[in-house]
Amino acid sequence: MSRLVIPLGVLAILAVVLGFSATYTLSEHEQAVITRFGEPKGASVVDPGLHFKMPFVDTVNRFDKRWLDWRGDPNQIPTKDKKYIWVDTFGRWRIVDPLRFFQRLRDERNAQSRLDDIIDGETRNTIASFALIEAVRSTNRPFEDDEYTAETERAESLEQVAQGRDKLTRQIRLRAAEIVKEFGVELVDVQIRRINYVDEVQVKVFERMISERKRIAERSRSEGMGRAAEVRGQRERDLKEIRSAAYRKAQDVTGAADAEATKIYAEAFGRDPEFYQFMRTLEAYPDVVDSSTSLFLGGESEFYRYLRSSSKK
């Protein structure tokens, strides 16, 4: 019995090794191509779960089923209107035919390299066929800054968008997708992540933007000063009208008061004409002489006569 222990143990180990070598599992996001001595054997395996293969001689080449990211390098591209720009693109792709993918590209690293060549090439061809405005805008919708838009439109007529960025990126994707299809790859999306002027042009653009903004600011200040002058003028006119109305009102009140006072004086002095004459004489003297004037009255003067007659009483 002891002689059988070692052979049985060896057989058990061989069975375990053989079992592991003859089976493999795929997750729900994996697919595989089985190769024998480096050559594909059979169709692609796309279903998740446990699968069998020839032990020791078959190799499982796994590929991702999920969407994969592609990020291109920024490229300097001239537009149709001879403006040099940096274009940075990105996209998403997936492996839809693992067998063809393996036969043509072998792995994802080679696939990324081929996508670089294809998508960057189509991006260059497409951008070079259109004016800059088509790459930076999708519609002719006015800018949010209406003042800047109006000023810019007066300075130079804005070009109208005929295709727009959305159609350009769709065109890039369709052309590139047709090429990568032969590699067992589906290209689902390509987008422009960023567009920048080259350094030389960018400096000129910034200078022009600064100059444009300064001109708008100067115009706004001029309009503000004009408006301020208009407000001040209106305020002065309003003040003059208010003062004039107040003066007229004061004169009316003063006239009414004087008339009322005259009426009262007339009624009061009508009862004693001599006293009225005496009061009028007293009121006249302050208008004739001041406090520094010495006044000598004769005995026959009217004022002295009133004083003398008053003292006798």
Short mmCIF file of C-alpha atoms in Angstrom, two decimals:
data_model
loop_
_atom_site.label_atom_id
_atom_site.label_comp_id
_atom_site.label_asym_id
_atom_site.label_seq_id
_atom_site.Cartn_x
_atom_site.Cartn_y
_atom_site.Cartn_z
CA MET A 1 0.00 0.00 0.00
CA SER A 2 2.82 2.36 0.86
CA ARG A 3 4.26 1.74 -2.58
CA LEU A 4 1.13 3.23 -4.18
CA VAL A 5 1.13 6.49 -2.19
CA ILE A 6 3.87 8.20 -4.18
CA PRO A 7 2.53 7.23 -7.65
CA LEU A 8 -0.99 8.24 -6.63
CA GLY A 9 0.28 11.57 -5.34
CA VAL A 10 2.18 12.20 -8.55
CA LEU A 11 -0.90 11.31 -10.58
CA ALA A 12 -3.03 13.66 -8.48
CA ILE A 13 -0.59 16.50 -8.99
CA LEU A 14 -0.47 15.81 -12.71
CA ALA A 15 -4.26 15.75 -12.83
CA VAL A 16 -4.49 19.11 -11.06
CA VAL A 17 -1.86 20.63 -13.34
CA LEU A 18 -3.57 19.13 -16.37
CA GLY A 19 -6.94 20.46 -15.21
CA PHE A 20 -5.59 23.97 -14.73
CA SER A 21 -3.80 23.84 -18.07
CA ALA A 22 -6.85 22.55 -19.91
CA THR A 23 -9.32 25.14 -18.57
CA TYR A 24 -9.58 28.90 -18.33
CA THR A 25 -12.23 31.41 -17.30
CA LEU A 26 -13.33 34.69 -18.82
CA SER A 27 -14.99 37.52 -16.91
CA GLU A 28 -17.93 39.44 -18.33
CA HIS A 29 -15.63 42.17 -19.67
CA GLU A 30 -13.13 39.80 -21.30
CA GLN A 31 -12.87 37.99 -24.64
CA ALA A 32 -10.10 35.74 -25.91
CA VAL A 33 -8.30 34.23 -28.86
CA ILE A 34 -6.73 30.77 -28.43
CA THR A 35 -3.39 30.29 -30.16
CA ARG A 36 -1.42 27.09 -30.65
CA PHE A 37 2.28 27.61 -31.19
CA GLY A 38 1.55 31.29 -31.90
CA GLU A 39 -1.16 30.72 -34.49
CA PRO A 40 -4.89 31.33 -33.83
CA LYS A 41 -6.89 28.16 -33.27
CA GLY A 42 -10.63 28.32 -33.84
CA ALA A 43 -13.02 31.22 -33.45
CA SER A 44 -12.87 33.96 -30.86
CA VAL A 45 -14.24 33.21 -27.40
CA VAL A 46 -16.55 36.00 -26.27
CA ASP A 47 -18.79 34.33 -23.66
CA PRO A 48 -17.84 34.64 -19.99
CA GLY A 49 -17.40 31.55 -17.83
CA LEU A 50 -15.34 28.35 -17.85
CA HIS A 51 -13.79 27.15 -21.13
CA PHE A 52 -11.48 24.34 -22.22
CA LYS A 53 -8.33 24.26 -24.31
CA MET A 54 -5.53 21.92 -25.26
CA PRO A 55 -3.24 21.74 -22.23
CA PHE A 56 0.34 22.98 -22.48
CA VAL A 57 0.18 23.86 -26.18
CA ASP A 58 -2.70 26.36 -26.32
CA THR A 59 -2.30 29.95 -25.08
CA VAL A 60 -5.17 32.24 -24.02
CA ASN A 61 -4.84 35.80 -25.39
CA ARG A 62 -7.26 38.01 -23.48
CA PHE A 63 -8.73 41.28 -24.75
CA ASP A 64 -10.96 43.85 -23.10
CA LYS A 65 -14.59 44.07 -24.21
CA ARG A 66 -15.10 47.52 -22.71
CA TRP A 67 -14.73 50.92 -24.32
CA LEU A 68 -11.11 52.00 -24.35
CA ASP A 69 -9.73 55.53 -24.37
CA TRP A 70 -7.52 56.94 -27.06
CA ARG A 71 -5.66 60.19 -26.50
CA GLY A 72 -3.80 61.79 -29.35
CA ASP A 73 -0.83 64.10 -29.19
CA PRO A 74 -1.33 67.80 -30.04
CA ASN A 75 -0.57 68.41 -33.72
CA GLN A 76 0.24 71.66 -35.48
CA ILE A 77 -2.11 71.93 -38.45
CA PRO A 78 -2.65 74.72 -41.01
CA THR A 79 -6.29 75.54 -41.74
CA LYS A 80 -7.65 76.33 -45.17
CA ASP A 81 -7.31 80.05 -44.45
CA LYS A 82 -3.61 79.57 -43.61
CA LYS A 83 -3.86 79.89 -39.83
CA TYR A 84 -1.63 77.52 -37.88
CA ILE A 85 -3.23 75.94 -34.84
CA TRP A 86 -2.55 73.19 -32.32
CA VAL A 87 -5.27 70.54 -32.36
CA ASP A 88 -5.60 68.05 -29.48
CA THR A 89 -8.03 65.16 -29.99
CA PHE A 90 -9.33 62.17 -28.04
CA GLY A 91 -11.62 59.24 -28.77
CA ARG A 92 -13.13 55.94 -27.61
CA TRP A 93 -12.86 52.56 -29.26
CA ARG A 94 -13.39 48.86 -28.56
CA ILE A 95 -12.43 45.47 -29.93
CA VAL A 96 -15.38 43.89 -31.74
CA ASP A 97 -13.53 41.11 -33.61
CA PRO A 98 -10.81 39.66 -31.33
CA LEU A 99 -9.53 37.21 -33.95
CA ARG A 100 -8.98 39.85 -36.62
CA PHE A 101 -7.59 42.23 -34.00
CA PHE A 102 -5.05 39.62 -32.93
CA GLN A 103 -4.09 38.79 -36.50
CA ARG A 104 -3.57 42.43 -37.51
CA LEU A 105 -2.44 44.20 -34.34
CA ARG A 106 -1.65 41.54 -31.72
CA ASP A 107 -2.20 43.79 -28.66
CA GLU A 108 -3.59 47.11 -27.42
CA ARG A 109 -0.24 48.89 -27.54
CA ASN A 110 0.04 48.32 -31.28
CA ALA A 111 -3.61 49.29 -31.64
CA GLN A 112 -3.00 52.62 -29.90
CA SER A 113 -0.08 53.29 -32.23
CA ARG A 114 -2.16 52.55 -35.34
CA LEU A 115 -5.02 54.70 -34.03
CA ASP A 116 -2.53 57.54 -33.57
CA ASP A 117 -1.55 57.35 -37.21
CA ILE A 118 -5.07 56.96 -38.56
CA ILE A 119 -7.01 59.46 -36.43
CA ASP A 120 -4.26 62.09 -36.43
CA GLY A 121 -4.00 61.75 -40.21
CA GLU A 122 -7.74 62.15 -40.74
CA THR A 123 -7.79 65.07 -38.30
CA ARG A 124 -5.04 66.80 -40.25
CA ASN A 125 -6.77 66.20 -43.60
CA THR A 126 -10.14 67.41 -42.34
CA ILE A 127 -8.93 70.52 -40.49
CA ALA A 128 -6.77 71.54 -43.45
CA SER A 129 -9.86 71.43 -45.69
CA PHE A 130 -11.83 74.02 -43.69
CA ALA A 131 -11.39 77.54 -42.37
CA LEU A 132 -10.55 78.13 -38.72
CA ILE A 133 -14.08 79.28 -37.87
CA GLU A 134 -15.41 75.81 -38.75
CA ALA A 135 -13.12 74.17 -36.18
CA VAL A 136 -13.81 76.52 -33.28
CA ARG A 137 -17.57 77.03 -33.59
CA SER A 138 -20.54 74.73 -34.17
CA THR A 139 -23.27 77.32 -34.83
CA ASN A 140 -23.76 80.97 -35.72
CA ARG A 141 -25.31 81.67 -32.32
CA PRO A 142 -24.31 85.17 -31.11
CA PHE A 143 -21.74 85.46 -28.35
CA GLU A 144 -23.04 86.03 -24.82
CA ASP A 145 -21.07 89.27 -24.66
CA ASP A 146 -23.36 91.26 -26.95
CA GLU A 147 -21.33 94.44 -26.61
CA TYR A 148 -18.13 92.71 -27.66
CA THR A 149 -19.93 90.96 -30.51
CA ALA A 150 -21.41 94.18 -31.83
CA GLU A 151 -18.06 95.91 -31.61
CA THR A 152 -16.28 93.06 -33.35
CA GLU A 153 -18.88 92.87 -36.08
CA ARG A 154 -18.40 96.56 -36.75
CA ALA A 155 -14.62 96.13 -36.86
CA GLU A 156 -14.69 93.14 -39.16
CA SER A 157 -17.48 91.00 -40.54
CA LEU A 158 -17.60 87.63 -38.79
CA GLU A 159 -17.46 84.59 -41.03
CA GLN A 160 -20.51 82.39 -41.02
CA VAL A 161 -20.22 78.77 -39.92
CA ALA A 162 -21.17 76.40 -42.74
CA GLN A 163 -20.18 73.03 -41.21
CA GLY A 164 -19.06 73.61 -37.62
CA ARG A 165 -16.93 71.63 -35.23
CA ASP A 166 -19.55 68.93 -34.64
CA LYS A 167 -19.71 68.04 -38.33
CA LEU A 168 -15.93 68.16 -38.63
CA THR A 169 -15.44 65.72 -35.76
CA ARG A 170 -18.16 63.47 -37.18
CA GLN A 171 -16.38 63.48 -40.52
CA ILE A 172 -13.07 62.60 -38.83
CA ARG A 173 -14.71 59.74 -36.94
CA LEU A 174 -16.49 58.28 -39.97
CA ARG A 175 -13.37 58.31 -42.12
CA ALA A 176 -11.17 56.86 -39.40
CA ALA A 177 -13.80 54.27 -38.40
CA GLU A 178 -13.91 52.97 -41.96
CA ILE A 179 -10.16 52.35 -41.85
CA VAL A 180 -9.92 50.78 -38.38
CA LYS A 181 -12.81 48.43 -39.15
CA GLU A 182 -10.37 46.10 -40.94
CA PHE A 183 -8.48 45.70 -37.65
CA GLY A 184 -11.54 44.37 -35.81
CA VAL A 185 -11.94 47.71 -34.02
CA GLU A 186 -15.01 49.94 -33.68
CA LEU A 187 -14.34 53.65 -33.30
CA VAL A 188 -17.32 55.09 -31.48
CA ASP A 189 -16.27 58.68 -30.89
CA VAL A 190 -13.67 61.28 -31.79
CA GLN A 191 -13.71 64.77 -30.30
CA ILE A 192 -11.48 67.84 -30.37
CA ARG A 193 -10.37 68.47 -26.83
CA ARG A 194 -8.52 71.74 -27.37
CA ILE A 195 -7.58 74.14 -30.16
CA ASN A 196 -4.86 76.75 -29.65
CA TYR A 197 -3.05 79.13 -31.91
CA VAL A 198 0.64 78.54 -32.36
CA ASP A 199 2.74 80.81 -30.12
CA GLU A 200 3.49 83.44 -32.77
CA VAL A 201 -0.16 83.82 -33.75
CA GLN A 202 -1.38 83.55 -30.17
CA VAL A 203 0.60 86.64 -29.14
CA LYS A 204 -0.95 88.64 -31.98
CA VAL A 205 -4.43 87.39 -31.09
CA PHE A 206 -4.01 88.37 -27.44
CA GLU A 207 -2.70 91.80 -28.43
CA ARG A 208 -5.68 92.29 -30.72
CA MET A 209 -8.09 91.19 -27.97
CA ILE A 210 -6.46 93.58 -25.48
CA SER A 211 -6.62 96.44 -27.99
CA GLU A 212 -10.26 95.65 -28.75
CA ARG A 213 -11.16 95.59 -25.07
CA LYS A 214 -9.35 98.88 -24.45
CA ARG A 215 -11.28 100.45 -27.31
CA ILE A 216 -14.56 99.18 -25.88
CA ALA A 217 -13.59 100.44 -22.41
CA GLU A 218 -12.68 103.86 -23.82
CA ARG A 219 -15.96 104.06 -25.66
CA SER A 220 -17.84 103.03 -22.51
CA ARG A 221 -16.04 105.70 -20.48
CA SER A 222 -16.83 108.31 -23.14
CA GLU A 223 -20.50 107.29 -23.17
CA GLY A 224 -20.51 107.37 -19.37
CA MET A 225 -19.05 110.88 -19.28
CA GLY A 226 -21.60 112.02 -21.85
CA ARG A 227 -24.40 110.51 -19.83
CA ALA A 228 -23.04 112.13 -16.65
CA ALA A 229 -22.96 115.53 -18.38
CA GLU A 230 -26.52 114.97 -19.57
CA VAL A 231 -27.65 114.10 -16.03
CA ARG A 232 -25.88 117.15 -14.60
CA GLY A 233 -27.47 119.40 -17.22
CA GLN A 234 -30.91 117.97 -16.47
CA ARG A 235 -30.28 118.45 -12.76
CA GLU A 236 -29.35 122.12 -13.29
CA ARG A 237 -32.47 122.67 -15.36
CA ASP A 238 -34.60 121.02 -12.72
CA LEU A 239 -32.98 123.12 -9.97
CA LYS A 240 -33.58 126.32 -11.94
CA GLU A 241 -37.22 125.39 -12.42
CA ILE A 242 -37.57 124.58 -8.72
CA ARG A 243 -35.88 127.83 -7.69
CA SER A 244 -37.98 129.83 -10.15
CA ALA A 245 -41.17 128.22 -8.91
CA ALA A 246 -40.12 128.78 -5.30
CA TYR A 247 -39.26 132.43 -6.01
CA ARG A 248 -42.60 133.00 -7.71
CA LYS A 249 -44.35 131.35 -4.81
CA ALA A 250 -42.39 133.46 -2.32
CA GLN A 251 -43.23 136.62 -4.26
CA ASP A 252 -46.87 135.65 -4.33
CA VAL A 253 -46.85 135.03 -0.58
CA THR A 254 -44.93 138.26 0.07
CA GLY A 255 -47.30 140.24 -2.14
CA ALA A 256 -50.31 138.74 -0.41
CA ALA A 257 -48.77 139.48 2.98
CA ASP A 258 -47.95 143.06 1.99
CA ALA A 259 -51.44 143.52 0.69
CA GLU A 260 -52.88 142.14 3.88
CA ALA A 261 -50.57 144.35 5.94
CA THR A 262 -51.48 147.40 3.89
CA LYS A 263 -55.12 146.60 4.38
CA ILE A 264 -54.62 146.28 8.12
CA TYR A 265 -52.58 149.51 8.21
CA ALA A 266 -55.23 151.30 6.19
CA GLU A 267 -57.97 150.14 8.50
CA ALA A 268 -55.94 151.05 11.58
CA PHE A 269 -54.63 154.39 10.36
CA GLY A 270 -57.97 155.35 8.85
CA ARG A 271 -59.26 155.78 12.35
CA ASP A 272 -56.50 158.33 13.18
CA PRO A 273 -55.00 160.03 10.10
CA GLU A 274 -52.67 162.22 12.11
CA PHE A 275 -51.14 159.23 13.87
CA TYR A 276 -50.77 157.53 10.49
CA GLN A 277 -48.92 160.54 9.16
CA PHE A 278 -46.69 160.51 12.25
CA MET A 279 -45.82 156.81 11.79
CA ARG A 280 -44.99 157.29 8.12
CA THR A 281 -42.66 160.11 9.08
CA LEU A 282 -40.90 157.91 11.64
CA GLU A 283 -40.51 155.12 9.07
CA ALA A 284 -38.94 157.53 6.61
CA TYR A 285 -36.13 158.76 8.86
CA PRO A 286 -34.10 155.45 8.97
CA ASP A 287 -33.99 155.55 5.18
CA VAL A 288 -32.59 159.09 5.22
CA VAL A 289 -30.03 158.96 8.05
CA ASP A 290 -28.07 156.23 9.84
CA SER A 291 -26.77 155.87 13.41
CA SER A 292 -23.62 157.92 12.73
CA THR A 293 -25.55 160.95 11.49
CA SER A 294 -26.45 163.82 13.81
CA LEU A 295 -29.84 165.25 13.02
CA PHE A 296 -30.82 168.78 14.04
CA LEU A 297 -34.52 169.54 13.97
CA GLY A 298 -36.00 172.97 13.91
CA GLY A 299 -38.80 173.91 16.20
CA GLU A 300 -41.11 174.24 13.28
CA SER A 301 -40.27 170.87 11.77
CA GLU A 302 -43.09 168.44 11.39
CA PHE A 303 -41.36 165.69 13.38
CA TYR A 304 -40.53 168.01 16.27
CA ARG A 305 -44.07 169.32 16.19
CA TYR A 306 -45.41 165.77 16.62
CA LEU A 307 -43.04 165.07 19.49
CA ARG A 308 -43.93 168.31 21.22
CA SER A 309 -47.62 167.73 20.83
CA SER A 310 -47.22 164.18 22.16
CA SER A 311 -45.31 165.37 25.24
CA LYS A 312 -48.03 167.86 26.08
CA LYS A 313 -50.54 165.10 26.05
#
